[in-house]
N, CA and C of each residue as an Amber inpcrd file, in Angstrom:
protein
   438
   8.5660000  16.4350000  18.1830000   9.5760000  15.8170000  17.3470000
  10.6510000  16.8650000  17.0560000  11.8850000  16.4900000  17.3030000
  12.9920000  17.4060000  17.0450000  13.8190000  16.9070000  15.8510000
  14.9300000  17.5700000  15.5880000  15.7500000  17.2190000  14.4160000
  16.3480000  15.8140000  14.5400000  16.6760000  15.3900000  15.7560000
  17.2220000  14.0270000  15.9470000  16.1480000  12.9960000  15.5970000
  14.9020000  13.2540000  16.0530000  13.8150000  12.3390000  15.7080000
  13.6330000  12.2730000  14.1930000  13.7500000  13.4220000  13.5300000
  13.6580000  13.4550000  12.0730000  14.7350000  12.6170000  11.4220000
  15.9480000  12.6670000  11.9540000  17.0470000  11.8500000  11.4270000
  16.7810000  10.3630000  11.6640000  16.2530000  10.0500000  12.8380000
  15.9180000   8.6500000  13.1500000  14.8830000   8.1310000  12.1690000
  13.8290000   8.9140000  11.9380000  12.7750000   8.4930000  11.0110000
  13.3400000   8.3040000   9.6060000  14.2170000   9.1930000   9.1830000
  14.8260000   9.0650000   7.8600000  15.6550000   7.7860000   7.7610000
  16.4420000   7.4960000   8.7910000  17.2730000   6.2890000   8.7860000
  16.4070000   5.0320000   8.7640000  15.3540000   5.0070000   9.6000000
  14.4760000   3.8340000   9.6380000  13.6820000   3.6860000   8.3460000
  13.3390000   4.8060000   7.7270000  12.6440000   4.7410000   6.4430000
  13.5030000   4.1220000   5.3590000  14.7990000   4.3510000   5.4320000
  15.7260000   3.7940000   4.4440000  16.1180000   2.3610000   4.7680000
  16.1860000   2.0370000   6.0690000  16.6650000   0.7150000   6.4990000
  15.9970000   0.3580000   7.8240000  14.8150000  -0.2620000   7.7450000
  14.0370000  -0.5150000   8.9610000  14.6770000  -1.5360000   9.9020000
  15.5720000  -2.3590000   9.3990000  16.1870000  -3.3830000  10.2350000
  17.4860000  -2.9580000  10.8930000  17.7890000  -1.6900000  10.8610000
  19.0390000  -1.1900000  11.4260000  19.0780000  -1.4420000  12.9350000
  20.2440000  -1.7610000  13.4620000  20.3830000  -1.9850000  14.9050000
  20.4140000  -0.6470000  15.6350000  20.1050000  -0.6760000  16.9180000
  20.1700000   0.5470000  17.7320000  21.5870000   1.1070000  17.7520000
  22.5640000   0.2310000  17.7200000  23.9600000   0.6860000  17.7140000
  24.2730000   1.4680000  16.4460000  23.9130000   0.9040000  15.2770000
  24.1730000   1.6000000  14.0160000  23.3340000   2.8720000  13.9070000
  22.0960000   2.8010000  14.3350000  21.2280000   3.9710000  14.2910000
  21.8010000   5.0940000  15.1540000  22.1910000   4.7410000  16.3740000
  22.7640000   5.7370000  17.2690000  23.9930000   6.3940000  16.6860000
  24.8710000   5.6010000  16.0830000  26.0960000   6.1810000  15.5210000
  25.7870000   7.0970000  14.3330000  24.7320000   6.8060000  13.5860000
  24.3830000   7.6330000  12.4240000  23.7140000   8.9520000  12.8160000
  23.0500000   8.9640000  13.9840000  22.3280000  10.1870000  14.3790000
  22.9710000  10.8880000  15.5670000  24.0930000  10.3440000  16.0600000
  24.8240000  10.9990000  17.1450000  24.2960000  10.7040000  18.5330000
  23.7840000   9.4810000  18.7420000  23.2800000   9.0720000  20.0550000
  23.9150000   7.7470000  20.4610000  23.8310000   7.4430000  21.7540000
  24.2300000   6.1100000  22.2140000  23.1680000   5.1200000  21.7490000
  23.5040000   3.8270000  21.6870000  22.5100000   2.8300000  21.2860000
  21.2640000   2.8520000  22.1700000  21.4330000   2.9900000  23.4820000
  20.2670000   2.9800000  24.3780000  19.4040000   4.2230000  24.1700000
  20.0160000   5.3760000  23.9350000  19.2440000   6.6000000  23.6800000
  18.4970000   6.4900000  22.3470000  19.1380000   5.9150000  21.3510000
  18.4770000   5.7230000  20.0600000  17.2840000   4.7900000  20.2160000
  17.4680000   3.7040000  20.9790000  16.3800000   2.7520000  21.2040000
  15.2120000   3.4340000  21.9250000  15.5010000   4.2220000  22.9500000
  14.4420000   4.9350000  23.6790000  13.6760000   5.8770000  22.7580000
  14.3980000   6.5700000  21.9070000  13.7610000   7.5020000  20.9720000
  12.8560000   6.7560000  19.9870000  13.3220000   5.6180000  19.4900000
  12.5060000   4.8280000  18.5620000  11.2310000   4.3670000  19.2570000
  11.3440000   3.8700000  20.4730000  10.1620000   3.4210000  21.2230000
   9.1930000   4.5890000  21.4460000   9.7190000   5.7610000  21.7460000
   8.8660000   6.9410000  21.9450000   8.1460000   7.3120000  20.6420000
   8.8480000   7.2390000  19.5210000   8.2270000   7.5340000  18.2290000
   7.1380000   6.5160000  17.8900000   7.3620000   5.2540000  18.2550000
   6.3390000   4.2310000  18.0590000   5.1190000   4.5350000  18.9160000
   5.3250000   4.8650000  20.1850000   4.2110000   5.1560000  21.0890000
   3.4320000   6.3900000  20.6520000   4.1050000   7.3600000  20.0460000
   3.4440000   8.5690000  19.5520000   2.6820000   8.3160000  18.2450000
   2.8540000   7.1340000  17.6830000   2.1750000   6.8100000  16.4340000
   2.8640000   7.3490000  15.1940000   4.1090000   7.8290000  15.3330000
   4.8550000   8.3290000  14.1870000   5.5190000   7.2050000  13.4070000
   5.8230000   6.1100000  14.0810000   6.3070000   4.8930000  13.4240000
   5.1850000   3.8740000  13.5770000   4.6360000   3.4560000  12.4440000
   3.4770000   2.5610000  12.4630000   3.8530000   1.0920000  12.4200000
   5.0750000   0.7770000  12.0190000   5.4770000  -0.6190000  11.9340000
   6.6930000  -0.7660000  11.0410000   7.0730000  -1.9980000  10.8220000
   8.2490000  -2.3190000  10.0240000   7.8540000  -3.4230000   9.0640000
   8.5170000  -3.4660000   7.9080000   8.1950000  -4.5130000   6.9490000
   9.4340000  -4.9030000   6.1660000   9.3640000  -6.1030000   5.6320000
  10.4410000  -6.5880000   4.7740000  10.1490000  -6.1590000   3.3370000
  11.1860000  -5.7780000   2.6150000  11.0540000  -5.4870000   1.1900000
  11.2970000  -6.7860000   0.4400000  10.2780000  -7.2800000  -0.2280000
  10.3590000  -8.5680000  -0.8920000  10.6920000  -8.4090000  -2.3700000
  11.4310000  -9.3680000  -2.8700000  11.7550000  -9.3630000  -4.2970000
  10.4940000  -9.6960000  -5.0940000  10.4720000  -9.3250000  -6.3630000
   9.3240000  -9.7130000  -7.1860000   9.0930000 -11.2250000  -7.1810000
  10.1620000 -12.0090000  -7.1750000  10.0090000 -13.4660000  -7.1700000
   9.2980000 -13.9410000  -5.9060000   9.6140000 -13.3370000  -4.7760000
   8.9610000 -13.7240000  -3.5200000   7.4890000 -13.3400000  -3.5100000
   7.1250000 -12.3440000  -4.3260000   5.7350000 -11.8990000  -4.3970000
   4.9960000 -12.5310000  -5.5720000   5.5910000 -13.5310000  -6.2190000
   4.9210000 -14.2090000  -7.3250000   5.0770000 -13.5050000  -8.6570000
   6.1410000 -12.6870000  -8.7820000   6.4120000 -11.9480000 -10.0250000
   5.1500000 -11.2700000 -10.5620000   4.5480000 -10.4120000  -9.7560000
   3.2610000  -9.8520000 -10.1760000   3.3890000  -8.7950000 -11.2650000
   2.3520000  -8.7320000 -12.0850000   2.1670000  -7.6210000 -13.0080000
   1.3190000  -6.5950000 -12.2680000   1.5620000  -5.3210000 -12.5370000
   0.8110000  -4.2630000 -11.8830000  -0.2440000  -3.7280000 -12.8350000
  -1.4610000  -3.6470000 -12.3250000  -2.5900000  -3.1670000 -13.1040000
  -3.2750000  -2.0760000 -12.2870000  -3.6010000  -0.9710000 -12.9270000
  -4.3570000   0.0930000 -12.2640000  -5.7880000   0.0470000 -12.7750000
  -6.7320000   0.1110000 -11.8380000  -8.1390000   0.0060000 -12.1990000
  -8.8920000   1.1990000 -11.6290000  -9.5440000   1.9360000 -12.5170000
 -10.4280000   3.0210000 -12.0940000 -11.8240000   2.4300000 -11.9210000
 -12.4180000   2.6940000 -10.7650000 -13.7220000   2.1260000 -10.4350000
 -14.7370000   3.2530000 -10.3160000 -15.8440000   3.1030000 -11.0300000
 -16.9720000   4.0170000 -10.8840000 -18.1070000   3.2280000 -10.2500000
 -18.6590000   3.7700000  -9.1820000 -19.7560000   3.1170000  -8.4910000
 -21.0990000   3.5240000  -9.1020000 -22.1250000   2.7850000  -8.7620000
 -23.4660000   3.0820000  -9.2640000 -23.9690000   4.4240000  -8.7610000
 -23.5450000   4.8230000  -7.5610000 -23.8790000   6.1270000  -6.9940000
 -22.8580000   6.4330000  -5.9100000 -22.9380000   7.6010000  -5.3310000
 -21.9730000   7.9960000  -4.3070000 -22.6310000   8.1370000  -2.9320000
 -23.6760000   7.3780000  -2.7140000 -24.2880000   7.3830000  -1.3840000
 -23.3290000   6.7160000  -0.4060000 -23.3930000   7.1550000   0.8380000
 -22.4930000   6.6430000   1.8690000 -22.6080000   5.1270000   2.0030000
 -23.8220000   4.6010000   1.9540000 -24.0160000   3.1500000   2.1040000
 -23.3340000   2.3790000   0.9720000 -23.4140000   2.9130000  -0.2480000
 -22.7820000   2.2550000  -1.3980000 -21.2670000   2.2590000  -1.2470000
 -20.7310000   3.4130000  -0.8700000 -19.2810000   3.5220000  -0.7180000
 -18.7730000   2.6580000   0.4300000 -19.4870000   2.6310000   1.5460000
 -19.0500000   1.8150000   2.6840000 -19.0850000   0.3280000   2.3400000
 -20.1370000  -0.1140000   1.6400000 -20.2250000  -1.5340000   1.2590000
 -19.0630000  -1.9030000   0.3410000 -18.7600000  -1.0270000  -0.6190000
 -17.6400000  -1.2710000  -1.5350000 -16.3300000  -1.3440000  -0.7660000
 -16.0700000  -0.3650000   0.0910000 -14.8050000  -0.3040000   0.8320000
 -14.6420000  -1.4900000   1.7750000 -15.7200000  -1.8890000   2.4500000
 -15.6220000  -3.0260000   3.3700000 -15.3240000  -4.3180000   2.6240000
 -15.9100000  -4.4920000   1.4500000 -15.6200000  -5.6910000   0.6510000
 -14.2160000  -5.6190000   0.0630000 -13.8090000  -4.4250000  -0.3240000
 -12.4990000  -4.2450000  -0.9630000 -11.3510000  -4.6400000  -0.0390000
 -11.4310000  -4.2950000   1.2290000 -10.3190000  -4.5910000   2.1400000
 -10.1250000  -6.0910000   2.3400000 -11.1010000  -6.8910000   1.9530000
 -10.9680000  -8.3470000   2.0790000 -10.3380000  -8.9870000   0.8400000
 -10.0630000  -8.1980000  -0.1920000  -9.4420000  -8.7590000  -1.3970000
  -7.9280000  -8.7720000  -1.2320000  -7.3160000  -9.8470000  -1.6250000
  -5.8620000  -9.9640000  -1.4700000  -5.0970000  -9.3870000  -2.6520000
  -5.7470000  -9.2500000  -3.8010000  -5.0480000  -8.7980000  -4.9970000
  -4.8600000  -7.2810000  -5.0370000  -5.6920000  -6.5270000  -4.3120000
  -5.6080000  -5.0720000  -4.3290000  -4.5810000  -4.6350000  -3.2880000
  -3.4850000  -4.0310000  -3.7650000  -2.4280000  -3.6270000  -2.8330000
  -2.5860000  -2.1830000  -2.3770000  -3.2960000  -1.3690000  -3.1430000
  -3.5730000   0.0210000  -2.7700000  -4.9390000   0.3890000  -3.3010000
  -5.6340000   1.2490000  -2.5640000  -6.9300000   1.7580000  -3.0120000
  -7.0450000   3.2060000  -2.5690000  -7.4910000   4.0480000  -3.5000000
  -7.5760000   5.4800000  -3.2230000  -8.9500000   6.0000000  -3.6360000
  -9.6030000   6.7460000  -2.7590000 -10.8160000   7.4720000  -3.1000000
 -10.3690000   8.6960000  -3.8860000 -10.9490000   8.8940000  -5.0620000
 -10.4510000   9.9030000  -5.9850000 -11.4760000  11.0020000  -6.2280000
 -10.9680000  12.1370000  -6.6800000 -11.8360000  13.1620000  -7.2500000
 -11.7780000  12.9690000  -8.7620000 -12.7220000  13.5510000  -9.4650000
 -12.6770000  13.4520000 -10.9190000 -13.6560000  12.4500000 -11.4700000
 -13.2830000  11.8470000 -12.5850000 -14.2010000  11.0210000 -13.3540000
 -14.5780000   9.7060000 -12.6690000 -13.6200000   9.0460000 -12.0400000
 -13.9290000   7.7800000 -11.3680000 -13.9350000   7.9970000  -9.8540000
 -14.4750000   7.0240000  -9.1520000 -14.5880000   7.1370000  -7.6940000
 -13.3530000   6.6170000  -6.9620000 -12.7800000   5.5270000  -7.4420000
 -11.6270000   4.8970000  -6.7820000 -10.5730000   4.5550000  -7.8220000
  -9.3140000   4.5460000  -7.3750000  -8.2100000   4.0400000  -8.1810000
  -7.5680000   2.9140000  -7.3850000  -7.5080000   1.7390000  -7.9850000
  -6.9570000   0.5560000  -7.3320000  -5.6440000   0.1600000  -7.9940000
  -4.7100000  -0.2810000  -7.1760000  -3.4830000  -0.8940000  -7.6850000
  -3.6330000  -2.3850000  -7.4270000  -3.6640000  -3.1550000  -8.4970000
  -3.8920000  -4.5970000  -8.4160000  -2.6100000  -5.3120000  -8.8270000
  -2.1890000  -6.2640000  -8.0080000  -1.0210000  -7.0800000  -8.3320000
  -1.4990000  -8.4500000  -8.7850000  -1.1420000  -8.8010000 -10.0070000
  -1.5660000 -10.0760000 -10.5940000  -0.3680000 -11.0070000 -10.6130000
  -0.4160000 -12.0280000  -9.7490000   0.6760000 -12.9960000  -9.6790000
   0.7850000 -13.7530000 -11.0020000   1.9930000 -14.2320000 -11.3060000
   2.1980000 -14.9220000 -12.5730000   1.3900000 -16.2140000 -12.6860000
   0.9360000 -16.7670000 -11.5530000   0.1230000 -17.9880000 -11.5890000
  -1.3760000 -17.6690000 -11.5870000  -1.7360000 -16.4160000 -11.8450000
  -3.1290000 -15.9830000 -11.8580000  -3.3600000 -15.2040000 -13.1560000
  -4.5820000 -14.7610000 -13.3950000  -4.8460000 -13.9450000 -14.5770000
  -5.7050000 -12.7540000 -14.1890000  -5.4860000 -11.6340000 -14.8790000
  -6.3030000 -10.4620000 -14.5950000  -7.7560000 -10.7120000 -14.9960000
  -7.9520000 -11.4930000 -16.0400000  -9.3270000 -11.8010000 -16.4560000
 -10.1130000 -12.4230000 -15.2970000  -9.5100000 -13.3560000 -14.5820000
 -10.1850000 -13.9920000 -13.4610000 -10.4410000 -12.9850000 -12.3430000
  -9.4410000 -12.1680000 -12.0340000  -9.5900000 -11.1760000 -10.9650000
 -10.6850000 -10.1750000 -11.3380000 -10.7070000  -9.7520000 -12.5790000
 -11.7330000  -8.8200000 -13.0590000 -13.1220000  -9.4310000 -12.9190000
 -13.2630000 -10.6510000 -13.4020000 -14.5640000 -11.3280000 -13.4360000
 -15.0420000 -11.7540000 -12.0450000 -14.1540000 -12.3810000 -11.2590000
 -14.5800000 -12.9920000 -10.0020000 -14.4130000 -12.0990000  -8.7790000
 -13.5080000 -11.1390000  -8.8400000 -13.2210000 -10.3200000  -7.6630000
 -13.7470000  -8.8950000  -7.8310000 -13.1930000  -8.1750000  -8.7920000
 -13.5100000  -6.7530000  -8.9110000 -14.9540000  -6.5000000  -9.3380000
 -15.4240000  -7.2100000 -10.3560000 -16.8020000  -7.0180000 -10.8220000
 -17.8220000  -7.4390000  -9.7880000 -17.4200000  -8.3080000  -8.8810000
 -18.3350000  -8.8050000  -7.8480000 -18.4290000  -7.8830000  -6.6310000
 -17.5830000  -6.8620000  -6.5670000 -17.6430000  -5.9470000  -5.4270000
 -18.9530000  -5.1730000  -5.4660000 -19.5500000  -4.9090000  -4.3160000
 -20.8430000  -4.2220000  -4.2940000 -20.7570000  -2.8010000  -4.8240000
 -21.7610000  -2.4370000  -5.6220000 -21.8750000  -1.0710000  -6.1090000
 -21.0590000  -0.7360000  -7.3370000 -20.3420000  -1.6960000  -7.9050000
 -19.4970000  -1.4070000  -9.0630000 -20.3590000  -1.2100000 -10.3060000
 -20.1620000  -0.0710000 -10.9480000 -20.8640000   0.2360000 -12.2080000
 -19.9400000   0.0300000 -13.4030000 -18.6780000   0.5150000 -13.2640000
 -17.7410000   0.4240000 -14.3860000 -16.3190000   0.2540000 -13.8820000
 -15.5370000  -0.5590000 -14.5870000 -14.1140000  -0.7480000 -14.3250000
 -13.3390000  -0.3650000 -15.5770000 -12.3320000   0.4910000 -15.4120000
 -11.4470000   0.8560000 -16.5290000 -10.0400000   0.4490000 -16.1180000
  -9.4220000  -0.4000000 -16.9390000  -8.1510000  -1.0180000 -16.5920000
  -7.0130000  -0.4620000 -17.4220000  -5.8800000  -0.2320000 -16.7560000
  -4.6470000   0.1640000 -17.4380000  -3.5320000  -0.7650000 -16.9680000
  -2.8380000  -1.3720000 -17.9090000  -1.7380000  -2.2760000 -17.5950000
  -0.4200000  -1.5170000 -17.5850000   0.4110000  -1.8100000 -16.6010000
   1.7140000  -1.1880000 -16.4830000   2.6700000  -1.8170000 -17.4910000
   3.3910000  -0.9800000 -18.2090000   4.4230000  -1.4710000 -19.1280000
   5.7260000  -1.6590000 -18.3690000   6.0830000  -0.6450000 -17.5540000
   7.3260000  -0.7090000 -16.8030000   7.1790000   0.1990000 -15.5970000
   7.7260000  -0.2130000 -14.4480000   7.7150000   0.5940000 -13.2390000
   9.0220000   1.3510000 -13.1540000   8.9470000   2.6720000 -13.0140000
  10.1350000   3.4990000 -12.9560000  10.6020000   3.7610000 -11.5330000
   9.6690000   3.8340000 -10.5850000  10.0030000   4.0730000  -9.1730000
   8.9840000   3.3400000  -8.3310000   9.4550000   2.7740000  -7.2160000
   8.5750000   2.0230000  -6.3400000   9.1540000   1.9690000  -4.9490000
   8.2910000   1.9680000  -3.9330000   8.7380000   1.8070000  -2.5530000
   9.1050000   0.3540000  -2.2660000   8.4570000  -0.5690000  -2.9610000
   8.6560000  -1.9990000  -2.6750000   9.9690000  -2.5120000  -3.1800000
């Protein structure tokens, strides 16, 4: 990866729907050269995909809730069962294996037509190996990729 590739990645990170013509003009390449470089970056696994940035209304005006999860133990089988079940939940938008007091930190999006109580009771508490859930509700989001 050279400096031009770095510029391409920066441009695509800011505006994934940019045309090859606009991209090329911003990084000093012809449209066809810019397109070839993008395809090469995709093949190298440096660009994993593209997505639309949706408004909160399009996402159901969700509230953001962070949940710290402590498992019953940290055996590999317990963690794998939890993780495999977790990826099938639609409400969890991010999940992180953590160091410290809890085992996982989840970012849960609660649509305005749903309730966190239901998600807590029917989804999160039902995940295998869950010992304790500690919930924090977001008051306001200051920065976000979405």
